[in-house]
Structure formats: structure tokens, C-alpha cells
Coordinates of C-alpha atoms and ligand atoms in Angstrom, one line a residue:
M26 CA -0.9 16.8 -10.4
P27 CA 1.9 19.3 -9.6
D28 CA 4.2 18.1 -6.8
V29 CA 3.4 20.8 -4.2
L30 CA 6.1 19.4 -1.8
K31 CA 9.6 20.5 -2.6
L32 CA 11.7 18.2 -0.4
G33 CA 15.5 18.5 -0.3
F34 CA 18.5 18.1 2.0
G35 CA 20.9 20.7 3.3
P36 CA 23.6 21.2 6.1
F37 CA 22.7 21.9 9.7
A38 CA 22.2 25.7 9.8
A39 CA 19.8 28.0 11.5
P40 CA 17.0 28.8 9.0
A41 CA 16.4 32.4 8.2
R42 CA 12.6 32.0 8.1
G43 CA 9.8 29.5 8.3
V44 CA 9.4 26.6 10.8
L45 CA 12.3 24.9 12.5
V46 CA 11.7 21.3 13.6
V47 CA 14.1 19.6 16.0
F48 CA 14.0 16.2 17.8
C49 CA 14.7 15.5 21.4
D50 CA 14.7 12.2 23.5
E51 CA 12.6 11.4 26.6
G52 CA 15.2 13.3 28.7
L53 CA 14.6 16.4 26.6
K54 CA 18.2 16.2 25.3
F55 CA 19.2 17.6 21.9
G56 CA 22.1 16.8 19.6
P57 CA 25.1 19.1 19.3
A58 CA 24.0 20.9 16.1
T59 CA 20.5 21.4 17.5
T60 CA 21.9 22.8 20.8
R61 CA 24.2 25.1 18.9
T62 CA 21.4 26.4 16.7
L63 CA 18.9 26.9 19.5
G64 CA 21.3 28.9 21.5
R65 CA 19.3 31.0 24.0
A66 CA 16.0 29.5 22.8
A67 CA 17.0 26.3 24.6
D68 CA 16.0 27.9 27.9
L69 CA 12.6 28.8 26.4
V70 CA 12.1 25.1 25.4
T71 CA 12.9 24.0 28.9
R72 CA 10.4 26.4 30.4
A73 CA 7.7 25.7 27.8
A74 CA 8.2 21.9 28.3
K75 CA 7.5 22.3 32.0
A76 CA 4.5 24.4 31.4
E77 CA 3.1 22.1 28.8
R78 CA 4.2 18.9 30.5
F79 CA 6.1 17.9 27.4
T80 CA 8.4 15.1 28.2
G81 CA 9.8 14.0 24.8
K82 CA 7.6 10.9 24.6
N83 CA 7.8 9.4 21.1
G84 CA 5.5 11.3 18.7
S85 CA 4.6 14.1 21.1
A86 CA 5.3 17.7 20.2
L87 CA 5.9 21.1 21.6
A88 CA 5.4 24.3 19.5
L89 CA 6.8 27.8 20.2
S90 CA 5.9 30.9 18.3
V91 CA 8.4 33.6 17.4
P92 CA 11.1 32.0 19.7
E93 CA 13.6 34.6 20.9
G94 CA 17.1 34.2 19.5
L95 CA 15.9 32.4 16.4
K96 CA 15.0 33.9 13.0
A97 CA 12.5 31.0 12.4
D98 CA 9.0 32.2 13.2
R99 CA 8.1 28.9 14.8
L100 CA 10.0 26.2 16.6
V101 CA 8.6 22.7 16.9
V102 CA 10.2 20.1 19.2
I103 CA 9.3 16.5 18.4
G104 CA 9.8 13.8 21.0
A105 CA 11.6 10.8 19.8
G106 CA 11.2 8.9 23.1
K107 CA 13.7 6.2 23.8
V108 CA 16.2 6.8 21.0
A109 CA 18.3 3.6 21.5
G110 CA 15.8 1.1 20.0
L111 CA 14.6 3.1 17.0
Q112 CA 14.1 1.0 13.9
Q113 CA 13.8 2.1 10.2
Q114 CA 10.0 2.3 10.4
D115 CA 10.2 4.5 13.5
Y116 CA 12.3 7.1 11.5
V117 CA 9.7 7.0 8.7
K118 CA 6.9 7.6 11.3
L119 CA 9.0 10.4 12.9
G120 CA 9.2 12.1 9.6
G121 CA 5.5 11.9 9.2
A122 CA 4.9 13.2 12.7
A123 CA 7.2 16.1 12.1
F124 CA 5.5 17.1 8.8
G125 CA 2.1 16.8 10.6
K126 CA 3.2 19.4 13.1
L127 CA 3.7 22.1 10.4
P128 CA 0.9 24.6 10.2
V129 CA -1.2 23.9 7.1
S130 CA -0.3 27.4 5.7
A131 CA 3.5 27.2 6.4
P132 CA 5.3 27.5 3.1
E133 CA 8.8 26.7 4.4
A134 CA 10.3 24.4 7.0
T135 CA 13.7 23.0 8.1
I136 CA 13.8 19.7 9.9
F137 CA 17.0 18.8 11.7
A138 CA 17.7 15.1 11.3
E139 CA 19.6 14.9 14.5
L140 CA 19.1 13.0 17.8
P141 CA 20.9 13.5 21.1
G142 CA 23.7 11.1 19.9
G143 CA 24.4 13.3 16.8
A144 CA 23.3 13.5 13.2
M145 CA 21.1 10.6 12.0
R146 CA 22.9 8.2 9.7
A147 CA 22.2 9.1 6.0
D148 CA 19.9 6.1 5.5
R149 CA 17.9 7.1 8.6
A150 CA 17.6 10.7 7.5
A151 CA 16.4 9.3 4.2
D152 CA 13.8 7.2 6.0
L153 CA 12.7 10.4 7.8
A154 CA 12.4 12.1 4.5
Q155 CA 10.3 9.3 3.1
G156 CA 7.9 9.7 6.0
I157 CA 7.6 13.3 5.2
K158 CA 6.7 12.5 1.5
L159 CA 4.2 9.9 2.6
R160 CA 2.5 12.2 5.1
A161 CA 2.4 15.2 2.7
Y162 CA 0.1 13.3 0.3
A163 CA -3.5 14.5 0.0
F164 CA -6.2 13.4 -2.4
D165 CA -7.9 16.7 -3.0
R166 CA -8.3 17.0 -6.7
Y167 CA -12.1 17.1 -6.5
K168 CA -12.2 19.9 -3.8
T169 CA -13.0 23.2 -5.5
K170 CA -13.8 25.1 -2.4
R171 CA -11.7 25.7 0.7
K172 CA -12.2 27.7 3.9
D173 CA -9.4 30.3 4.3
D174 CA -7.7 28.4 7.2
E175 CA -7.7 25.2 5.2
K176 CA -5.8 26.6 2.2
P177 CA -2.4 25.2 1.8
P178 CA 0.3 27.3 0.2
A179 CA 0.8 26.7 -3.6
S180 CA 4.1 24.9 -2.7
R181 CA 5.8 23.8 0.4
K182 CA 9.6 23.7 0.8
V183 CA 10.9 21.3 3.3
T184 CA 14.6 21.0 3.9
V185 CA 16.0 18.1 5.9
A186 CA 19.2 19.2 7.6
V187 CA 21.7 16.4 7.7
G188 CA 25.4 15.7 8.4
D189 CA 26.3 14.4 5.0
V190 CA 24.1 16.0 2.3
A191 CA 25.4 13.9 -0.6
A192 CA 25.0 10.6 1.3
A193 CA 21.5 11.5 2.4
R194 CA 20.5 12.4 -1.2
S195 CA 21.7 9.1 -2.6
A196 CA 20.0 7.2 0.2
F197 CA 16.8 9.0 -0.5
A198 CA 16.6 8.3 -4.2
P199 CA 15.3 4.7 -3.9
R200 CA 13.1 5.6 -1.0
A201 CA 11.5 8.4 -3.0
G202 CA 10.8 5.9 -5.8
I203 CA 9.1 3.5 -3.2
A204 CA 7.1 6.4 -1.7
D205 CA 6.0 7.4 -5.2
G206 CA 4.8 3.8 -5.7
V207 CA 2.7 4.2 -2.5
L208 CA 1.2 7.4 -3.6
I209 CA 0.3 5.9 -7.0
A210 CA -1.5 3.1 -5.2
R211 CA -3.3 5.6 -3.0
D212 CA -4.4 7.7 -5.9
L213 CA -5.8 4.6 -7.6
V214 CA -7.7 3.6 -4.4
N215 CA -9.0 7.1 -3.7
E216 CA -10.2 7.7 -7.3
P217 CA -14.0 7.2 -7.6
A218 CA -15.3 4.4 -9.8
N219 CA -17.0 6.7 -12.3
V220 CA -13.5 7.8 -13.2
L221 CA -11.5 4.7 -12.6
Y222 CA -13.1 1.8 -14.4
P223 CA -11.2 -1.2 -15.7
E224 CA -10.2 0.4 -19.1
E225 CA -9.1 3.6 -17.4
F226 CA -7.1 1.7 -14.7
A227 CA -5.4 -0.2 -17.5
R228 CA -4.6 3.0 -19.4
R229 CA -3.0 4.5 -16.2
T230 CA -0.6 1.5 -15.9
G231 CA 0.8 2.7 -19.2
A232 CA 2.7 5.4 -17.3
L233 CA 5.0 2.6 -16.0
K234 CA 6.5 2.2 -19.5
K235 CA 8.5 5.4 -19.1
L236 CA 10.4 3.6 -16.3
G237 CA 11.1 0.6 -18.5
V238 CA 8.3 -1.7 -17.3
A239 CA 6.7 -3.7 -20.1
V240 CA 2.9 -3.3 -20.0
E241 CA 0.5 -5.5 -21.8
V242 CA -3.3 -5.1 -21.7
L243 CA -5.5 -8.1 -22.4
D244 CA -8.9 -7.2 -23.8
V245 CA -12.1 -9.2 -23.7
P246 CA -11.6 -11.1 -27.0
R247 CA -8.2 -12.1 -25.7
L248 CA -9.5 -13.1 -22.3
K249 CA -12.3 -15.2 -24.0
K250 CA -9.6 -17.0 -26.0
L251 CA -7.6 -17.7 -22.9
G252 CA -10.8 -19.1 -21.3
M253 CA -10.9 -16.7 -18.3
N254 CA -14.6 -17.3 -17.9
A255 CA -14.6 -16.9 -14.1
L256 CA -13.3 -13.4 -14.4
L257 CA -15.5 -12.6 -17.4
G258 CA -18.6 -13.9 -15.6
V259 CA -18.0 -11.2 -13.0
A260 CA -17.4 -8.5 -15.6
Q261 CA -20.5 -9.4 -17.8
G262 CA -23.0 -7.3 -15.7
S263 CA -21.1 -4.1 -16.2
A264 CA -21.2 -1.5 -19.0
H265 CA -17.5 -1.4 -18.6
E266 CA -15.5 -4.2 -20.1
G267 CA -13.0 -6.2 -18.0
R268 CA -9.3 -6.2 -18.5
V269 CA -6.2 -8.0 -17.4
V270 CA -2.9 -6.1 -17.2
V271 CA 0.5 -7.8 -17.2
M272 CA 3.5 -5.6 -16.0
R273 CA 7.0 -6.9 -16.2
W274 CA 10.2 -5.5 -14.7
N275 CA 13.3 -7.3 -15.7
G276 CA 16.1 -5.9 -13.6
G277 CA 17.6 -9.2 -12.7
R278 CA 19.5 -12.0 -14.6
K279 CA 18.0 -12.7 -18.0
A280 CA 17.4 -16.4 -17.6
D281 CA 15.9 -16.1 -14.1
A282 CA 12.3 -16.9 -13.5
P283 CA 10.4 -13.9 -12.1
V284 CA 8.6 -13.5 -8.8
A285 CA 4.9 -12.8 -9.4
F286 CA 2.4 -10.4 -7.7
I287 CA -1.3 -10.7 -8.5
G288 CA -3.9 -8.2 -7.6
K289 CA -7.7 -8.1 -7.2
G290 CA -8.9 -5.1 -9.2
V291 CA -12.7 -4.9 -8.7
C292 CA -13.1 -1.2 -9.6
F293 CA -16.5 -1.2 -7.9
D294 CA -18.2 -4.0 -6.1
T295 CA -22.0 -3.6 -5.7
G296 CA -22.2 -7.3 -4.9
G297 CA -23.9 -7.9 -8.3
I298 CA -27.3 -9.7 -8.2
S299 CA -26.5 -10.6 -4.5
I300 CA -26.4 -6.9 -4.0
K301 CA -24.9 -5.3 -0.9
P302 CA -26.8 -3.1 1.5
A303 CA -26.5 0.7 0.8
G304 CA -24.7 1.6 4.0
G305 CA -21.0 2.1 3.3
M306 CA -21.2 0.8 -0.2
E307 CA -19.2 3.8 -1.4
D308 CA -16.2 2.1 0.1
M309 CA -16.3 -0.5 -2.6
K310 CA -14.6 1.9 -5.0
G311 CA -11.5 0.7 -3.1
D312 CA -12.1 -2.9 -4.0
M313 CA -9.2 -2.7 -6.4
A314 CA -6.6 -2.0 -3.6
G315 CA -4.8 -5.2 -4.4
A316 CA -4.4 -4.2 -8.0
A317 CA -3.4 -0.7 -6.9
C318 CA -0.7 -2.1 -4.7
V319 CA 0.7 -4.3 -7.5
T320 CA 0.8 -1.3 -9.8
G321 CA 2.5 0.9 -7.1
L322 CA 5.0 -1.9 -6.4
M323 CA 6.0 -2.2 -10.1
H324 CA 6.6 1.5 -10.1
A325 CA 8.7 1.2 -6.9
L326 CA 10.9 -1.6 -8.3
A327 CA 11.4 0.1 -11.6
A328 CA 12.1 3.5 -10.0
R329 CA 14.8 2.1 -7.8
K330 CA 16.1 -0.1 -10.6
A331 CA 15.7 -3.2 -8.4
K332 CA 18.0 -6.1 -9.4
A333 CA 15.0 -8.4 -9.7
N334 CA 12.7 -9.9 -12.2
A335 CA 9.1 -9.2 -11.2
V336 CA 5.8 -9.6 -12.9
G337 CA 2.6 -8.0 -11.8
V338 CA -0.7 -9.3 -13.1
I339 CA -4.0 -7.6 -12.2
G340 CA -7.6 -8.6 -12.9
L341 CA -9.8 -5.5 -13.5
V342 CA -13.6 -5.8 -13.5
E343 CA -16.7 -4.0 -12.2
N344 CA -19.2 -6.1 -10.3
M345 CA -22.7 -4.8 -11.2
P346 CA -26.3 -6.1 -11.1
D347 CA -27.8 -6.0 -14.6
G348 CA -30.0 -8.0 -17.0
K349 CA -26.8 -9.5 -18.3
A350 CA -25.3 -10.1 -14.9
Q351 CA -24.3 -13.5 -13.6
R352 CA -26.8 -15.2 -11.3
P353 CA -26.5 -17.4 -8.2
G354 CA -26.7 -21.0 -9.5
D355 CA -24.8 -20.2 -12.7
I356 CA -21.8 -22.5 -13.4
V357 CA -18.7 -21.2 -15.1
K358 CA -15.6 -23.0 -16.4
S359 CA -12.4 -21.3 -15.2
M360 CA -9.2 -21.0 -17.3
S361 CA -7.8 -23.9 -15.2
G362 CA -10.6 -26.1 -16.5
Q363 CA -12.2 -26.4 -13.1
T364 CA -15.9 -25.5 -12.9
I365 CA -17.4 -23.2 -10.3
E366 CA -21.0 -22.9 -9.1
I367 CA -21.8 -19.3 -8.2
I368 CA -23.7 -19.2 -4.9
N369 CA -23.2 -15.6 -4.1
T370 CA -22.3 -13.0 -6.8
D371 CA -20.7 -10.9 -4.1
A372 CA -18.0 -13.4 -3.7
E373 CA -16.5 -12.1 -6.9
G374 CA -12.9 -11.4 -6.0
R375 CA -11.9 -15.1 -5.8
L376 CA -13.4 -15.7 -9.2
V377 CA -11.2 -13.0 -10.7
L378 CA -8.2 -14.1 -8.8
G379 CA -8.6 -17.8 -9.6
D380 CA -8.2 -17.1 -13.3
V381 CA -5.5 -14.5 -13.0
I382 CA -3.4 -16.6 -10.6
W383 CA -3.7 -19.6 -12.9
Y384 CA -2.7 -17.5 -15.9
A385 CA 0.3 -16.0 -14.1
A386 CA 1.6 -19.4 -12.9
Q387 CA 1.2 -21.0 -16.4
R388 CA 2.8 -18.2 -18.3
F389 CA 5.6 -17.2 -16.0
K390 CA 6.4 -20.2 -13.8
P391 CA 7.4 -17.8 -11.1
K392 CA 9.7 -18.5 -8.2
F393 CA 6.9 -17.5 -5.9
M394 CA 3.5 -15.8 -6.1
V395 CA 1.9 -13.3 -3.7
D396 CA -1.7 -12.2 -4.3
L397 CA -3.3 -9.3 -2.7
A398 CA -7.1 -8.8 -2.4
T399 CA -9.7 -6.9 -0.5
L400 CA -11.3 -10.3 -0.3
T401 CA -13.5 -10.7 2.8
G402 CA -15.3 -8.7 5.5
A403 CA -14.4 -11.7 7.7
I404 CA -10.7 -10.8 7.8
I405 CA -11.7 -7.4 9.2
V406 CA -13.7 -9.2 11.9
A407 CA -10.7 -11.3 12.7
L408 CA -7.8 -8.8 12.5
G409 CA -9.3 -5.3 12.3
H410 CA -7.2 -2.8 10.4
E411 CA -3.8 -3.6 12.0
Y412 CA -2.7 -6.7 10.2
A413 CA -3.4 -8.2 6.8
G414 CA -4.5 -11.8 6.9
M415 CA -1.8 -14.1 5.3
F416 CA -2.4 -17.6 4.0
A417 CA 0.5 -19.5 2.6
N418 CA 1.4 -23.0 1.2
N419 CA 5.1 -22.4 2.1
D420 CA 6.6 -21.7 5.5
Q421 CA 9.7 -19.9 4.2
L422 CA 7.7 -17.4 2.1
A423 CA 5.4 -16.8 5.1
E424 CA 8.4 -16.1 7.3
R425 CA 9.9 -13.7 4.7
L426 CA 6.6 -11.8 4.6
T427 CA 6.3 -11.7 8.3
K428 CA 9.8 -10.3 8.6
A429 CA 9.3 -7.8 5.9
G430 CA 6.1 -6.7 7.6
Q431 CA 7.8 -6.2 10.9
A432 CA 10.5 -4.1 9.2
T433 CA 8.1 -1.9 7.3
G434 CA 5.2 -1.7 9.8
E435 CA 2.9 -3.3 7.1
T436 CA 2.3 -6.3 9.2
V437 CA 0.8 -9.7 8.3
W438 CA -0.7 -12.4 10.5
R439 CA -0.7 -16.0 9.3
M440 CA -4.0 -17.8 9.2
P441 CA -4.6 -21.5 8.8
L442 CA -5.5 -23.5 5.7
G443 CA -6.6 -27.1 5.8
K444 CA -8.5 -30.0 4.3
E445 CA -11.6 -29.5 6.5
Y446 CA -11.9 -25.9 5.3
D447 CA -11.4 -27.0 1.7
K448 CA -14.3 -29.4 1.9
M449 CA -16.6 -26.5 2.8
I450 CA -16.4 -25.2 -0.8
D451 CA -17.3 -28.5 -2.5
S452 CA -20.3 -28.1 -4.7
K453 CA -23.2 -30.4 -5.5
F454 CA -23.2 -29.5 -9.2
A455 CA -19.6 -28.3 -10.0
D456 CA -16.1 -28.8 -8.9
M457 CA -16.5 -26.1 -6.3
K458 CA -18.7 -23.3 -5.2
N459 CA -17.7 -19.7 -4.6
T460 CA -18.7 -19.4 -0.9
G461 CA -18.3 -21.7 2.1
G462 CA -22.0 -21.3 3.0
G463 CA -22.7 -19.7 6.3
R464 CA -20.5 -17.0 7.9
H465 CA -18.0 -19.3 9.6
A466 CA -14.3 -19.0 8.6
G467 CA -15.2 -16.7 5.7
A468 CA -11.6 -15.5 5.1
I469 CA -10.3 -19.0 5.2
T470 CA -12.8 -20.6 2.8
A471 CA -12.0 -17.7 0.4
A472 CA -8.3 -18.5 0.7
Q473 CA -9.0 -22.2 0.1
F474 CA -10.9 -21.3 -3.0
I475 CA -7.8 -19.4 -4.4
K476 CA -5.6 -22.3 -3.3
R477 CA -7.4 -24.5 -5.8
F478 CA -5.9 -22.5 -8.6
V479 CA -2.3 -22.8 -7.3
D480 CA -0.1 -25.9 -7.8
D481 CA 1.5 -27.1 -4.6
K482 CA 5.0 -26.8 -6.0
T483 CA 4.9 -23.0 -6.4
P484 CA 5.4 -21.1 -3.1
W485 CA 2.3 -19.0 -2.8
A486 CA 0.9 -16.5 -0.3
H487 CA -2.5 -14.8 -0.3
L488 CA -2.9 -11.5 1.6
D489 CA -6.4 -10.5 2.5
I490 CA -6.1 -6.7 2.7
A491 CA -9.8 -5.9 3.2
G492 CA -8.9 -4.3 6.5
T493 CA -5.7 -2.5 5.5
G494 CA -6.1 -1.4 1.9
F495 CA -8.3 1.6 2.9
D496 CA -9.2 3.1 6.2
S497 CA -10.5 6.4 7.5
R498 CA -8.4 6.1 10.6
H499 CA -5.4 8.2 9.8
N500 CA -1.9 7.6 11.1
D501 CA 1.5 9.4 11.1
I502 CA 2.3 8.6 7.5
N503 CA -1.1 8.7 5.9
K504 CA -3.9 11.3 6.1
S505 CA -5.8 10.0 3.1
W506 CA -8.3 7.1 2.8
G507 CA -6.5 4.9 0.4
S508 CA -3.4 3.5 2.2
G509 CA -1.2 2.2 -0.5
W510 CA -0.7 -0.7 1.9
G511 CA 1.6 -3.4 0.7
V512 CA 3.9 -1.5 -1.6
R513 CA 6.6 -1.0 1.1
L514 CA 6.1 -4.5 2.4
L515 CA 6.5 -6.2 -1.0
D516 CA 9.3 -4.0 -2.1
R517 CA 11.1 -5.1 1.0
L518 CA 10.2 -8.8 0.4
V519 CA 11.8 -8.5 -3.1
A520 CA 14.9 -6.7 -1.8
D521 CA 15.4 -9.3 0.9
Y522 CA 14.8 -12.2 -1.5
Y523 CA 17.3 -11.0 -4.1
E524 CA 19.9 -9.8 -1.6
R525 CA 19.8 -12.8 0.7
Ligands
BES13 N1 -15.0 -6.7 -1.6 C1 -15.7 -7.5 -0.6 C2 -14.9 -7.6 0.7 C3 -14.7 -6.4 1.5 C4 -15.6 -6.0 2.5 C5 -13.6 -5.6 1.3 C6 -15.4 -4.8 3.2 C7 -13.4 -4.5 2.0 C8 -14.3 -4.1 3.0 C9 -15.8 -8.9 -1.2 O1 -16.0 -9.0 -2.6 C10 -17.1 -9.4 -0.6 O2 -18.2 -8.9 -0.9 N2 -17.0 -10.5 0.2 C11 -18.1 -11.1 0.8 C12 -18.0 -12.6 0.6 C13 -19.2 -13.3 1.0 C14 -20.3 -13.0 0.0 C15 -18.9 -14.8 1.0 C16 -18.1 -10.7 2.3 O3 -17.0 -10.6 2.9 O4 -19.1 -10.5 2.9
MN14 MN1 -18.0 -8.7 -3.2
ZN15 ZN1 -15.1 -7.5 -3.7

């Protein structure tokens, strides 16, 4: 898709046309360059603020048409609230909020990266620009008709005015790479399942090769040879074959073991023979959000040339009801050798993850592993859409993830694991069963299941992203359904881990 957003940096100067966006604090104060540029228009702002009861609260906005004294045809003032405590993620959100205040049809805008104290630091201005890039994303490739007032211009030019253009540009380069990773993940999640089935998903990961990522696709004969029968059992009811993709970015020291990220990639989850009810089932095209995040993360790490060794492994299947589909009561032997009694074919994600996590651990002996999966409705009951559920066998890794979450705004909340929960998945006929039976502690018993495929010596965290991977409730930096959740979180985790 052509990049309709042309995002760049320039010096503080009054724009000759388009929209001018400036920031103020909760005292309606502006920075020096903004004050200079506004000139007489500053009085207009004061009067309009009074009339509109605009007080500069964080995220609020005031818009003026054809402001006297300015060549810009629209002036937008964005409130930054209390400026003193603003964190990185606040700048990202401010950028998103600023872009959101541009009229859909505006082809050109200038955004002054300045607060009352002066020009934003180059890294903060770059955070702001990242927020603009994230907010500007739309998944509209299947829209062939548009009402006149919904038509965006063919391209939109946004200039972020900064104190030091060169410094802002170099600070933005890695952030643009990370944002691209988020957008790749969103595209994958938003894509419908008739287009994005396992083989097609695997094909799309091939684009990472251009950035220097090694991409390996394991096909069905290979998966059979490896003994990934738990994953293959889920895939067997579909006309589309399953795949596993291994992506490797080696930007660190040669001899160093990698860190590993594992993603659930159920391209569509009907529930299988234990079929889901019809209402909302279309959302299950997003049941590959974990795999999408891992793919986007690999892009982000490669694009910013992270000094890290990272491997991403994703299990891609489609869960369908069929004459050949797996049944409740079936027993499969996983790659680990452990046997699993299938109680409910809708608890398919853990079957996929069990094999893929085992494979990743055996092959790569990673320093730590993080898996991401839209695994249970139960985690949405517990945490809603604000936090992902985190389960971990290692306190240090859990703490690192918690911190990275607070820094990026992609927050995680730790949930318990324990012997008593583990007992709930013991089976009468096999080593374990794939559901805990009953609805109690559903997210925890799912995590316990995955834990049985992890050796206790490898630090491991499982993120249940059923509530955060996709969501129709929009926010400042995302107007699309797929969120790309986790890319910024894990990019930060990797950065902190290698630069500690
Ligand atoms: N993909 C679903 C979980 C899900 C639900 C993700 C809603 C996102 C939004 C998963 O495969 C599933 O069906 N889980 C079952 C497990 C149950 C059968 C033990 C669930 O949560 O109901
Ligand atoms: Mn399911
Ligand atoms: Zn699922």
C-alpha cells in the first residue's frame, strides 16, 4: 500500500498554508517559538479558549478557522496538561491526539513540537512523530466506496517543527522502524481469514528477509517429522495446511544465545467440533494476534538494527469443524512426548503453543522466552482490554515486562500459577487434558498447560492478549481494530535487556 503519510521535520517557522498545530499547558501558556509565530492570533486563542471553556487539559483541543494574522487556514491548540511529569508514552499519545485533530481532508499540516518550557528534546519530538505515524494508520484496502466528506487526500504532508532538525531525524529513525512493526502487526490482524490463512501468513513473513532476518518456513511433512502432533491435530480439520515460521535476527554477539518470542497464530478459530456460537465469531480472524506481534517485533528489531539476538517462532493453523477434524476425546502425542486428551477443540491455542514453545526451547536454548496468545475469554473477564495477563516462572523477567509495560503504555498484570491449578488439567486417560473443566480460573489453567512445555530453568513469561490484541474501542494512537499490541512492549524489553 502506498504510504499516504509524508512525515518529516523542519525548523520552527510559520507555515504558509494548511493546519498549524501548537501545544499549550494547563495555564494556556505557549513556548517562545509558538508565541512568536502566533503573534496577534494569540489574543484570538485567549478569547476562543474562554468562549469554549478550553483550559489546556491533557488531550483537549481548541480549533480556530482562518485565524487572523496567520497564513495557515486553521489553527489547532492541543492541551498538554501538566507538562512537568510527561513521560515518553505521553508524547506518543500527544502526537496521536494532534494528528486526530486534523480535518480528514487536510492535505498539509505543521505541528510545533514545543511546550511552554521551550522546544521538546529531539527524542521527545521523535516520540511525538511516532504517535502521529501510529494514529495515521487506517485499514481501508477493502473500501471501494466513500462519502465525499470521508475522502482523505491522496497524500498528507505533516511537518513536525523542532529545535534541532538533524537530531530529531536521527532519533525518529528507530522509532519509525518500531512503528512500522506495529503497523505490520495491525495489517496482519485486520486481514480477513479468507485472505490470510497459514500459508499466506508464512509467505508475508518473507518480507523480513530484506531487512536481514533469516526466515524459515516449516511445512507439514517437516512438522510431522518433528512430531508436532498437537499443532497438527488442530490444523487437520482445515483445507489450509498448518505452518511454523522461524524468524531470526542476529544483531548481537555471535556466540550469544538468543531471546525467544513465540506467537499463537490461529488464522481463524471457529472452535472446531466444539464450535463457537455465531455472535461475534468474525473476531476470530484476529486469533493470530500473538503471531502478528512476533512478526512485527522482528521487523522492529531488524529495522532499528537492534544489538540483540532474537528469534521469533509462530505456529500458524486454522481451527475448523470438518469430517477430518479432531474430536473431543481424541488423544495426541505432542513433540515433547507428553500426551494430551482433547476435551474441547476450542481450547486449540495451547495445543499449538505447547509444540511451538517446546521446539523453540530445544532448538535455540534461549536466554528467556515470552509467548503471546489470544488464549482465553477468561482473561478478558478478569482484566478487560487495559492490561494483558502475564504468567511467569521467573520474577526478574516478570519485573522487566512490567516496567517495559509502564514505559510504553502496553501494560501487563501478573497472574498466579500454582500446583493446585496445575492439578486441574490432569487427565484420566493421558498426561493432561486441554481444559481445566468448568469455567473457573480459565486463563490460569491455560497458562498451566503451556507451563508443562517449559523447563523450569528457562525464564518464561506467557502473555494472554485476548483482551488487548484487537479491540473496537479506539484510542489516541489507534483507530483501527487490530492493535499491534506488544510490539512496542517487547521491543522495549529487548532494548532494556541488552543495554542493562
Ligand atoms: N481464541 C479463543 C480465545 C479468545 C476469545 C480470544 C475471545 C479473543 C477473544 C480461544 O481459542 C478459546 O476459544 N478459548 C476458550 C477456551 C475454553 C474452551 C477452555 C475460551 O476462552 O472460551
Ligand atoms: Mn478457541
Ligand atoms: Zn483461539
